[in-house]
CSV table of C-alpha atoms in Angstrom, one decimal:
chain,number,residue,atom,x,y,z
A,122,MET,CA,5.4,49.3,17.2
A,123,PHE,CA,8.9,50.5,16.3
A,124,ALA,CA,9.3,54.1,17.4
A,125,ILE,CA,12.2,55.9,15.7
A,126,THR,CA,13.3,59.2,17.2
A,127,ALA,CA,16.5,61.3,16.9
A,128,ASN,CA,18.3,64.1,18.6
A,129,VAL,CA,17.9,66.4,15.6
A,130,ARG,CA,15.6,66.6,12.6
A,131,GLY,CA,16.8,65.2,9.3
A,132,ALA,CA,18.7,62.3,10.9
A,133,GLY,CA,17.0,59.7,8.6
A,134,LYS,CA,14.2,58.3,10.7
A,135,SER,CA,11.8,57.7,7.8
A,136,LEU,CA,14.6,56.5,5.6
A,137,LEU,CA,15.4,53.7,8.2
A,138,VAL,CA,11.8,52.5,8.1
A,139,ASP,CA,11.6,52.5,4.3
A,140,ALA,CA,14.9,50.7,4.0
A,141,ALA,CA,13.7,47.9,6.3
A,142,SER,CA,10.4,47.8,4.5
A,143,TRP,CA,12.1,47.5,1.1
A,144,ILE,CA,14.1,44.5,2.3
A,145,ALA,CA,11.2,42.7,3.9
A,146,TYR,CA,8.3,43.5,1.4
A,147,GLY,CA,9.9,45.1,-1.7
A,148,ARG,CA,8.1,48.4,-1.1
A,149,PRO,CA,8.3,51.4,1.2
A,150,ALA,CA,6.1,51.7,4.3
A,151,ALA,CA,2.6,53.1,3.7
A,152,ARG,CA,2.2,56.6,5.2
A,153,LYS,CA,-0.8,57.1,7.5
A,154,THR,CA,-1.7,60.1,9.6
A,155,PHE,CA,-1.9,59.5,13.3
A,156,THR,CA,-4.8,61.0,15.2
A,157,ARG,CA,-6.0,61.0,18.8
A,158,ASP,CA,-9.6,60.7,17.6
A,159,GLU,CA,-10.5,57.1,18.4
A,160,ALA,CA,-13.2,56.9,15.7
A,161,GLU,CA,-10.9,58.2,13.0
A,162,LEU,CA,-8.0,56.0,14.1
A,163,ARG,CA,-10.2,52.9,14.0
A,164,LYS,CA,-11.1,53.8,10.3
A,165,VAL,CA,-7.4,54.0,9.5
A,166,ILE,CA,-6.7,50.6,11.2
A,167,THR,CA,-9.7,49.0,9.5
A,168,ALA,CA,-8.5,50.2,6.1
A,169,VAL,CA,-5.1,48.8,6.7
A,170,ALA,CA,-6.6,45.4,7.7
A,171,ILE,CA,-8.8,45.3,4.6
A,172,GLU,CA,-5.9,46.2,2.3
A,173,ALA,CA,-3.6,43.8,4.1
A,174,THR,CA,-0.9,46.6,4.2
A,175,PRO,CA,2.3,44.9,5.3
A,176,SER,CA,4.1,48.0,6.7
A,177,VAL,CA,2.6,51.3,8.0
A,178,LEU,CA,4.4,54.4,9.1
A,179,PHE,CA,2.9,57.2,11.2
A,180,ASP,CA,5.4,59.9,10.1
A,181,ASN,CA,6.4,63.0,12.1
A,182,VAL,CA,4.0,62.4,15.0
A,183,ASP,CA,3.8,65.5,17.2
A,184,GLN,CA,1.3,64.3,19.8
A,185,GLN,CA,1.0,61.6,22.4
A,186,ILE,CA,0.9,58.1,20.9
A,187,GLY,CA,-1.7,55.7,22.2
A,188,GLY,CA,-5.4,55.0,22.5
A,189,ALA,CA,-7.6,52.0,22.8
A,190,ALA,CA,-7.8,51.3,19.1
A,191,LEU,CA,-4.1,51.4,18.5
A,192,ASP,CA,-3.3,49.4,21.6
A,193,ALA,CA,-5.6,46.7,20.4
A,194,ALA,CA,-4.2,46.7,16.8
A,195,LEU,CA,-0.6,46.4,18.0
A,196,THR,CA,-1.3,43.1,19.9
A,197,ALA,CA,-4.3,41.6,18.1
A,198,GLU,CA,-3.9,38.7,15.6
A,199,THR,CA,-7.2,39.6,13.9
A,200,TRP,CA,-9.2,42.8,13.4
A,201,SER,CA,-12.9,43.3,12.9
A,202,ASP,CA,-14.9,46.5,12.6
A,203,ARG,CA,-18.0,48.0,10.9
A,204,ILE,CA,-17.6,48.8,7.2
A,205,LEU,CA,-17.9,52.6,6.7
A,206,GLY,CA,-21.3,53.5,5.3
A,207,ARG,CA,-22.8,50.0,5.8
A,208,SER,CA,-24.3,48.0,8.6
A,209,ALA,CA,-22.1,45.0,7.8
A,210,THR,CA,-18.8,44.2,9.5
A,211,THR,CA,-15.5,43.2,7.9
A,212,GLY,CA,-15.4,39.9,9.6
A,213,GLU,CA,-12.2,38.5,11.1
A,214,LEU,CA,-9.3,40.0,9.1
A,215,PRO,CA,-5.7,38.9,9.8
A,216,MET,CA,-3.6,41.7,11.4
A,217,ASN,CA,0.0,41.1,10.4
A,218,THR,CA,1.0,44.7,9.8
A,219,ILE,CA,4.3,46.0,11.0
A,220,TRP,CA,3.6,49.4,12.6
A,221,SER,CA,6.2,52.2,12.9
A,222,CYS,CA,6.2,55.8,13.9
A,223,THR,CA,8.7,58.6,13.8
A,224,GLY,CA,9.0,61.9,15.6
A,225,ASN,CA,11.2,63.9,17.9
A,226,ASN,CA,10.7,63.5,21.7
A,227,LEU,CA,8.0,60.9,21.2
A,228,ALA,CA,5.6,60.4,24.2
A,229,PHE,CA,3.4,57.3,24.8
A,230,GLY,CA,0.1,57.4,26.6
A,231,SER,CA,-2.5,54.9,27.7
A,232,ASP,CA,-1.0,51.4,27.5
A,233,ALA,CA,1.0,52.0,24.4
A,234,GLY,CA,4.3,52.4,26.2
A,235,ARG,CA,4.7,48.6,26.8
A,236,ARG,CA,3.9,47.9,23.1
A,237,VAL,CA,6.7,50.1,21.7
A,238,LEU,CA,10.3,49.3,20.8
A,239,PRO,CA,12.2,52.6,20.6
A,240,ILE,CA,15.1,53.2,18.2
A,241,ARG,CA,17.0,56.5,18.7
A,242,LEU,CA,19.3,57.9,16.0
A,243,GLN,CA,22.1,60.1,17.4
A,244,SER,CA,23.7,62.5,14.9
A,245,PRO,CA,26.8,64.6,15.8
A,246,LEU,CA,25.8,67.1,13.1
A,247,GLU,CA,23.6,70.2,13.6
A,248,THR,CA,22.1,69.8,10.1
A,249,PRO,CA,22.6,66.1,9.1
A,250,GLU,CA,20.4,66.6,6.0
A,251,ASP,CA,23.3,68.6,4.5
A,252,ARG,CA,25.8,65.7,4.8
A,253,GLY,CA,27.2,64.5,1.5
A,254,ASP,CA,29.8,61.9,2.4
A,255,PHE,CA,27.5,58.8,2.6
A,256,HIS,CA,28.9,55.4,1.6
A,257,HIS,CA,25.7,55.0,-0.4
A,258,ALA,CA,24.4,58.3,-1.7
A,259,ASP,CA,21.1,56.8,-2.7
A,260,LEU,CA,20.5,54.4,0.1
A,261,LEU,CA,17.0,53.2,-1.0
A,262,GLY,CA,18.2,52.7,-4.6
A,263,TRP,CA,21.1,50.6,-3.3
A,264,VAL,CA,18.7,48.6,-1.1
A,265,ARG,CA,16.3,48.0,-4.0
A,266,ASP,CA,19.2,46.8,-6.2
A,267,ASN,CA,20.6,44.5,-3.5
A,268,ARG,CA,17.4,43.4,-1.9
A,269,PRO,CA,17.9,39.6,-2.6
A,270,ARG,CA,21.3,39.7,-1.0
A,271,LEU,CA,20.1,41.6,2.0
A,272,ALA,CA,17.1,39.4,2.5
A,273,VAL,CA,19.2,36.3,2.3
A,274,ALA,CA,21.6,37.8,4.9
A,275,ALA,CA,18.7,38.4,7.3
A,276,LEU,CA,17.3,34.9,6.8
A,277,THR,CA,20.8,33.4,7.2
A,278,ILE,CA,20.9,34.8,10.8
A,279,LEU,CA,17.6,33.0,11.5
A,280,ARG,CA,18.9,29.8,9.9
A,281,GLY,CA,22.1,29.8,11.9
A,282,TYR,CA,20.2,30.3,15.1
A,283,PHE,CA,18.0,27.3,14.3
A,284,VAL,CA,21.0,25.1,13.3
A,285,ALA,CA,22.6,26.0,16.7
A,286,GLY,CA,19.4,24.7,18.4
A,287,CYS,CA,17.8,28.0,19.3
A,288,PRO,CA,19.9,28.5,22.5
A,289,ILE,CA,18.3,30.9,25.0
A,290,GLN,CA,20.2,34.2,24.7
A,291,ALA,CA,18.6,36.9,26.8
A,292,SER,CA,16.7,36.9,30.1
A,293,GLY,CA,13.2,38.3,30.4
A,294,GLU,CA,10.4,38.4,27.9
A,295,TRP,CA,8.4,41.1,26.1
A,296,GLY,CA,4.8,40.6,27.2
A,297,SER,CA,2.3,40.2,24.3
A,298,PHE,CA,5.3,39.8,21.9
A,299,THR,CA,6.8,36.6,23.3
A,300,ASN,CA,7.2,34.9,19.9
A,301,TRP,CA,9.1,37.8,18.5
A,302,SER,CA,11.2,38.0,21.6
A,303,ALA,CA,12.0,34.2,21.5
A,304,LEU,CA,12.9,34.2,17.8
A,305,VAL,CA,14.0,37.5,16.3
A,306,ARG,CA,15.4,39.1,19.4
A,307,SER,CA,17.2,35.9,20.5
A,308,ALA,CA,18.6,35.4,17.0
A,309,LEU,CA,20.0,38.9,16.9
A,310,VAL,CA,21.7,38.5,20.3
A,311,TRP,CA,23.0,35.1,19.3
A,312,ALA,CA,24.6,36.8,16.2
A,313,GLY,CA,26.4,39.3,18.4
A,314,ALA,CA,24.0,42.3,18.3
A,315,ALA,CA,22.9,44.2,21.4
A,316,ASP,CA,19.7,43.2,23.1
A,317,PRO,CA,16.9,45.2,21.3
A,318,LEU,CA,14.8,45.3,24.4
A,319,ALA,CA,17.4,47.3,26.2
A,320,THR,CA,16.0,50.4,24.5
A,321,ARG,CA,12.5,49.9,26.0
A,322,VAL,CA,13.6,51.8,29.1
A,323,ALA,CA,13.1,55.0,27.0
A,324,ALA,CA,9.6,54.0,26.2
A,325,THR,CA,8.8,53.5,29.9
A,326,ALA,CA,10.4,56.8,30.8
A,327,ASN,CA,8.3,58.6,28.2
A,328,ASP,CA,5.0,56.9,29.3
A,329,ASP,CA,2.9,59.9,30.5
A,330,ALA,CA,0.6,57.6,32.5
A,331,ARG,CA,3.6,56.3,34.5
A,332,GLU,CA,4.9,59.8,35.0
A,333,LEU,CA,1.6,60.9,36.5
A,334,LEU,CA,1.6,57.8,38.7
A,335,ALA,CA,5.0,58.8,40.1
A,336,MET,CA,3.8,62.4,40.7
A,337,LEU,CA,0.7,61.1,42.6
A,338,ILE,CA,2.7,58.7,44.8
A,339,VAL,CA,5.2,61.4,45.7
A,340,GLY,CA,2.4,63.9,46.1
A,341,VAL,CA,0.3,61.8,48.4
A,342,GLU,CA,3.4,61.1,50.5
A,343,GLU,CA,3.9,64.9,50.8
A,344,ALA,CA,0.4,65.4,52.0
A,345,ASP,CA,0.4,62.3,54.3
A,346,PRO,CA,3.9,62.0,55.8
A,347,ASP,CA,2.5,59.9,58.8
A,348,GLY,CA,0.9,57.4,56.5
A,349,LYS,CA,-2.6,57.8,58.1
A,350,GLY,CA,-4.3,58.4,54.8
A,351,VAL,CA,-5.7,61.6,53.3
A,352,THR,CA,-9.1,62.4,51.7
A,353,THR,CA,-9.6,64.4,48.5
A,354,ASN,CA,-11.2,67.2,50.5
A,355,GLU,CA,-8.2,67.4,52.8
A,356,ILE,CA,-6.0,67.5,49.7
A,357,GLU,CA,-8.1,70.4,48.3
A,358,ARG,CA,-7.7,72.4,51.6
A,359,LEU,CA,-4.0,71.7,51.7
A,360,LEU,CA,-3.5,72.9,48.1
A,361,SER,CA,-5.5,76.0,48.7
A,362,HIS,CA,-3.2,77.0,51.6
A,363,ARG,CA,-0.2,78.8,50.0
A,364,THR,CA,2.7,80.5,51.6
A,365,ASP,CA,4.6,83.1,49.5
A,366,GLU,CA,2.7,81.8,46.5
A,367,MET,CA,4.3,78.4,46.9
A,368,PRO,CA,2.1,75.3,47.6
A,369,PRO,CA,3.1,73.2,50.6
A,370,CYS,CA,3.1,70.1,48.4
A,371,PRO,CA,4.6,71.1,45.1
A,372,THR,CA,4.5,67.6,43.5
A,373,LEU,CA,0.9,67.0,44.6
A,374,ALA,CA,0.0,70.5,43.2
A,375,ALA,CA,1.6,69.7,39.9
A,376,ALA,CA,-0.3,66.4,39.7
A,377,ALA,CA,-3.6,68.1,40.6
A,378,SER,CA,-3.0,70.7,37.9
A,379,GLU,CA,-2.3,67.9,35.3
A,380,ILE,CA,-5.6,66.2,36.2
A,381,CYS,CA,-8.0,69.0,37.0
A,382,GLY,CA,-6.5,72.1,35.3
A,383,GLU,CA,-6.4,75.4,37.1
A,384,ARG,CA,-9.4,74.6,39.4
A,385,PHE,CA,-9.2,71.6,41.7
A,386,ASN,CA,-12.1,69.1,41.4
A,387,ALA,CA,-12.2,66.6,44.2
A,388,ARG,CA,-14.4,64.1,42.3
A,389,ARG,CA,-12.2,64.2,39.2
A,390,PHE,CA,-9.0,63.9,41.3
A,391,GLY,CA,-10.5,61.0,43.2
A,392,ARG,CA,-11.5,59.1,40.0
A,393,ARG,CA,-7.9,59.4,38.7
A,394,LEU,CA,-6.5,58.2,42.0
A,395,ARG,CA,-8.8,55.2,41.8
A,396,SER,CA,-7.5,54.3,38.3
A,397,TYR,CA,-4.0,54.0,39.8
A,398,ILE,CA,-4.9,51.8,42.8
A,399,ASP,CA,-2.2,49.1,43.3
A,400,ARG,CA,-0.1,50.2,40.4
A,401,ILE,CA,3.5,50.0,41.5
A,402,TRP,CA,6.2,52.7,41.1
A,403,GLU,CA,9.6,52.2,42.8
A,404,GLY,CA,8.3,49.7,45.3
A,405,ARG,CA,5.3,51.7,46.4
A,406,LYS,CA,1.6,51.8,45.4
A,407,ILE,CA,-1.5,53.9,46.0
A,408,THR,CA,-4.2,52.3,48.2
A,409,CYS,CA,-7.7,53.3,49.1
A,410,GLU,CA,-8.7,52.7,52.7
A,411,LYS,CA,-12.1,53.3,54.4
A,412,GLY,CA,-11.8,55.9,57.2
A,413,HIS,CA,-14.4,57.2,59.7
A,414,GLY,CA,-17.8,57.4,58.1
A,415,LYS,CA,-16.7,55.2,55.2
A,416,VAL,CA,-14.8,58.1,53.6
A,417,ASN,CA,-12.1,57.1,51.2
A,418,ARG,CA,-8.6,57.8,52.5
A,419,TRP,CA,-5.8,57.6,50.1
A,420,ALA,CA,-2.4,56.4,51.2
A,421,VAL,CA,0.9,55.2,49.8
A,422,ARG,CA,2.0,51.7,51.0
A,423,PRO,CA,4.9,49.3,50.2
A,424,ALA,CA,4.1,47.3,47.2
A,425,ASN,CA,4.8,44.0,49.0
A,426,GLY,CA,2.8,44.7,52.1
A,427,GLY,CA,3.8,44.3,55.7
A,428,PHE,CA,6.3,46.5,57.4
A,429,GLY,CA,8.7,48.2,55.0
A,430,GLY,CA,7.8,45.9,52.2
A,431,PHE,CA,9.1,42.8,54.0
A,432,GLY,CA,5.8,41.1,54.8
A,433,GLY,CA,4.6,40.7,58.4
A,434,PHE,CA,2.6,38.5,60.7
A,435,LEU,CA,-0.7,38.3,58.9
A,436,GLU,CA,-2.0,37.3,55.5
A,437,SER,CA,-5.4,38.4,54.2
A,438,ASP,CA,-8.0,35.8,53.2
A,439,PRO,CA,-9.2,37.3,49.9
A,440,GLU,CA,-12.4,35.2,49.8
A,441,HIS,CA,-13.8,36.1,53.2
A,442,GLY,CA,-12.0,39.4,53.9
A,443,THR,CA,-10.4,38.0,57.1
A,444,GLU,CA,-6.9,37.6,58.4
A,445,CYS,CA,-5.1,34.6,59.9
A,446,VAL,CA,-1.7,33.5,61.2
A,447,LEU,CA,0.2,31.9,58.4
A,448,PRO,CA,0.9,28.2,58.5
A,449,GLU,CA,4.5,27.1,58.5
A,450,GLY,CA,6.4,27.6,55.2
A,451,THR,CA,4.0,30.1,53.6
A,452,ALA,CA,5.4,33.4,54.9
A,453,SER,CA,8.3,33.4,52.5
A,454,ASP,CA,6.1,32.2,49.6
A,455,ALA,CA,3.5,34.9,50.2
A,456,HIS,CA,5.9,37.7,50.2
A,457,GLY,CA,8.5,36.6,47.8
A,458,THR,CA,11.4,36.2,50.3
A,459,ASP,CA,13.8,33.3,50.8
A,460,ALA,CA,13.5,31.5,54.2
A,461,ASN,CA,17.2,30.8,54.0
A,462,GLN,CA,18.1,34.5,53.9
A,463,GLU,CA,16.6,35.6,57.2
A,464,ASP,CA,19.7,37.6,58.0
A,465,GLN,CA,18.8,39.8,55.0
A,466,ILE,CA,15.3,40.6,56.3
A,467,PRO,CA,15.0,43.3,59.0
A,468,PRO,CA,13.2,42.2,62.1
A,469,ASN,CA,9.5,42.7,62.6
A,470,PRO,CA,8.4,45.4,64.9
A,471,THR,CA,7.9,44.6,68.6
A,472,ASN,CA,4.7,42.6,69.2
A,473,PRO,CA,1.9,44.6,70.8
A,474,PRO,CA,1.1,43.8,74.5
A,475,PRO,CA,-1.2,40.9,75.3
A,476,SER,CA,-4.9,41.6,75.2
A,477,THR,CA,-6.7,42.0,78.5
A,478,LEU,CA,-10.1,41.2,77.1
A,479,GLU,CA,-12.1,38.4,78.4
A,480,PRO,CA,-12.9,35.4,76.1
A,481,THR,CA,-16.5,36.5,75.7
A,482,ASP,CA,-15.3,39.8,74.3
A,483,TYR,CA,-14.1,38.2,71.1
A,484,LYS,CA,-17.1,38.4,68.9
A,485,CYS,CA,-17.5,37.5,65.2
A,486,GLY,CA,-17.6,40.7,63.2
A,487,LYS,CA,-19.9,39.1,60.6
A,488,CYS,CA,-22.6,37.1,62.7
A,489,GLY,CA,-21.9,38.2,66.3
A,490,ALA,CA,-21.2,34.7,67.6
A,491,THR,CA,-18.5,34.2,70.3
A,492,LEU,CA,-15.2,33.2,68.8
A,493,VAL,CA,-13.5,30.0,70.0
A,494,ARG,CA,-10.1,28.3,69.6
A,495,LYS,CA,-10.3,25.0,67.8
A,496,ALA,CA,-8.4,22.0,69.2
A,497,GLU,CA,-6.0,21.8,66.3
A,498,THR,CA,-5.1,25.5,66.4
A,499,LEU,CA,-1.5,26.2,67.3
A,500,GLU,CA,-0.2,29.0,69.5
A,501,VAL,CA,2.6,30.9,67.8
A,502,ASN,CA,4.6,33.2,70.0
A,503,GLY,CA,1.5,34.2,71.9
A,504,TRP,CA,-0.6,34.6,68.8
A,505,VAL,CA,-3.6,32.3,68.1
A,506,ASN,CA,-6.4,32.1,65.6
A,507,LEU,CA,-10.0,32.3,66.9
A,508,ASP,CA,-12.7,30.8,64.7
A,509,CYS,CA,-16.4,31.5,64.4
A,510,PRO,CA,-18.4,28.4,65.3
A,511,THR,CA,-21.3,29.4,63.1
A,512,PRO,CA,-21.5,26.9,60.2
A,513,GLY,CA,-20.6,28.6,56.9
A,514,CYS,CA,-19.3,31.8,58.5
A,515,LYS,CA,-15.5,31.0,58.3
A,516,HIS,CA,-14.5,34.2,60.1
A,517,VAL,CA,-11.1,34.1,61.7
A,518,LYS,CA,-9.5,36.6,64.1
A,519,PRO,CA,-5.8,36.5,65.1
A,520,VAL,CA,-5.3,37.6,68.8
A,521,ARG,CA,-2.5,37.7,71.3
A,522,ILE,CA,-3.6,36.8,74.8
A,523,MET,CA,-2.2,35.3,78.0
A,524,ALA,CA,-4.9,32.8,78.9
A,525,VAL,CA,-5.3,31.1,75.6
A,526,ASP,CA,-6.4,27.8,77.3
A,527,SER,CA,-9.6,29.5,78.4
A,528,LEU,CA,-10.6,29.9,74.8
A,529,VAL,CA,-10.2,26.3,73.8
A,530,GLU,CA,-13.4,24.4,73.0
A,531,PRO,CA,-14.6,22.2,75.9
A,532,SER,CA,-13.8,19.0,74.1
A,533,SER,CA,-10.2,19.9,73.8
A,534,ARG,CA,-9.4,21.4,77.3
A,535,ASN,CA,-7.3,18.3,78.2
A,536,THR,CA,-5.4,18.3,74.9
A,537,GLN,CA,-1.7,19.0,75.3
A,538,LYS,CA,-0.9,22.5,74.0
A,539,GLU,CA,1.3,22.5,70.9
A,540,THR,CA,3.8,25.2,70.5
A,541,SER,CA,6.2,26.2,67.8
A,542,SER,CA,8.8,28.8,67.3
A,543,GLY,CA,9.0,31.6,64.7
A,544,ILE,CA,6.3,33.7,63.1
A,545,TYR,CA,4.2,31.9,60.5
């Protein structure tokens, strides 16, 4: 969707859409009313699909843009819905419509922000509608009269790009619109125009969902400066304690007000936190960890895991919920770092002291069997993996001990110990 906004009213937002529509389709864009009512919006989209309307404009939108129906229409190649007043459906209809919207200070909710390409008109005039010194006084009339020449000019850019061999012009892609990005965007950049995707920063900045995520991350950090995690009930008690009418966590209070209104609701606030689990903002994310009594504790962690976002000793086994010492060469792959740039990575924290537990104290947390060290298991800087001998259990526990030989299976006690340097 092309979202046209301006610094003042009367800057020509709708005129721009109509001019482009006249060049492409020989007609102005069809006006439709945008609504946040999902059922009504689906009816509008279905009507557009049935009529095969080539260009649609939501004009002068004064509310948040988004919703499941619109999000689907913007990326779907086909559309199907129930016909109004009948039990039959429309079948698979092609969805080739160009969607546009205009408005001042447009905001994008739900997942619409990533589907929007913003265009901002900047006028130096206080009342641009009163301007009379235009090069073409009747712009749409001039476009209609010169449409063949303008259409050929646009197609010539594409032809020249193909004749040049479609050289790659800009880095990055626009997810869900890769074909447009590879063809139209690249052709424009090749012809000397600015990268159209550079304006998408504005759409991300006006994404209300992302703004709330930022408030929640900063707010949870306010309430949990030590990183131990905080429950929704603790958040409620914290927000209820005011000094001089000022909440101790102003950002968290603002987020709670946005989610719950005037009265805090722990259940509603927790559901919203859960919807943002693992979403990343400026290198951090919200996590949900089980505390004492299996109570959810909310915390902010580095997006890349480990210490300070630089990885660490251990890597989780997603299938069995266990941890293990990483084999050689996988630490940099798992955490997106370059092994040849170790000088750029801060050192890991000091290793904890060796365990004083006896070998029989290492029990499998899943089946209760005594863990053993297999013959082929390497010792890495005092760390070693202990495996559960129960067939099918596959539980692994990394430990750091002094007498690792006492944990080796009987058949391998005479095997020469293998050692290696570095943390894997």
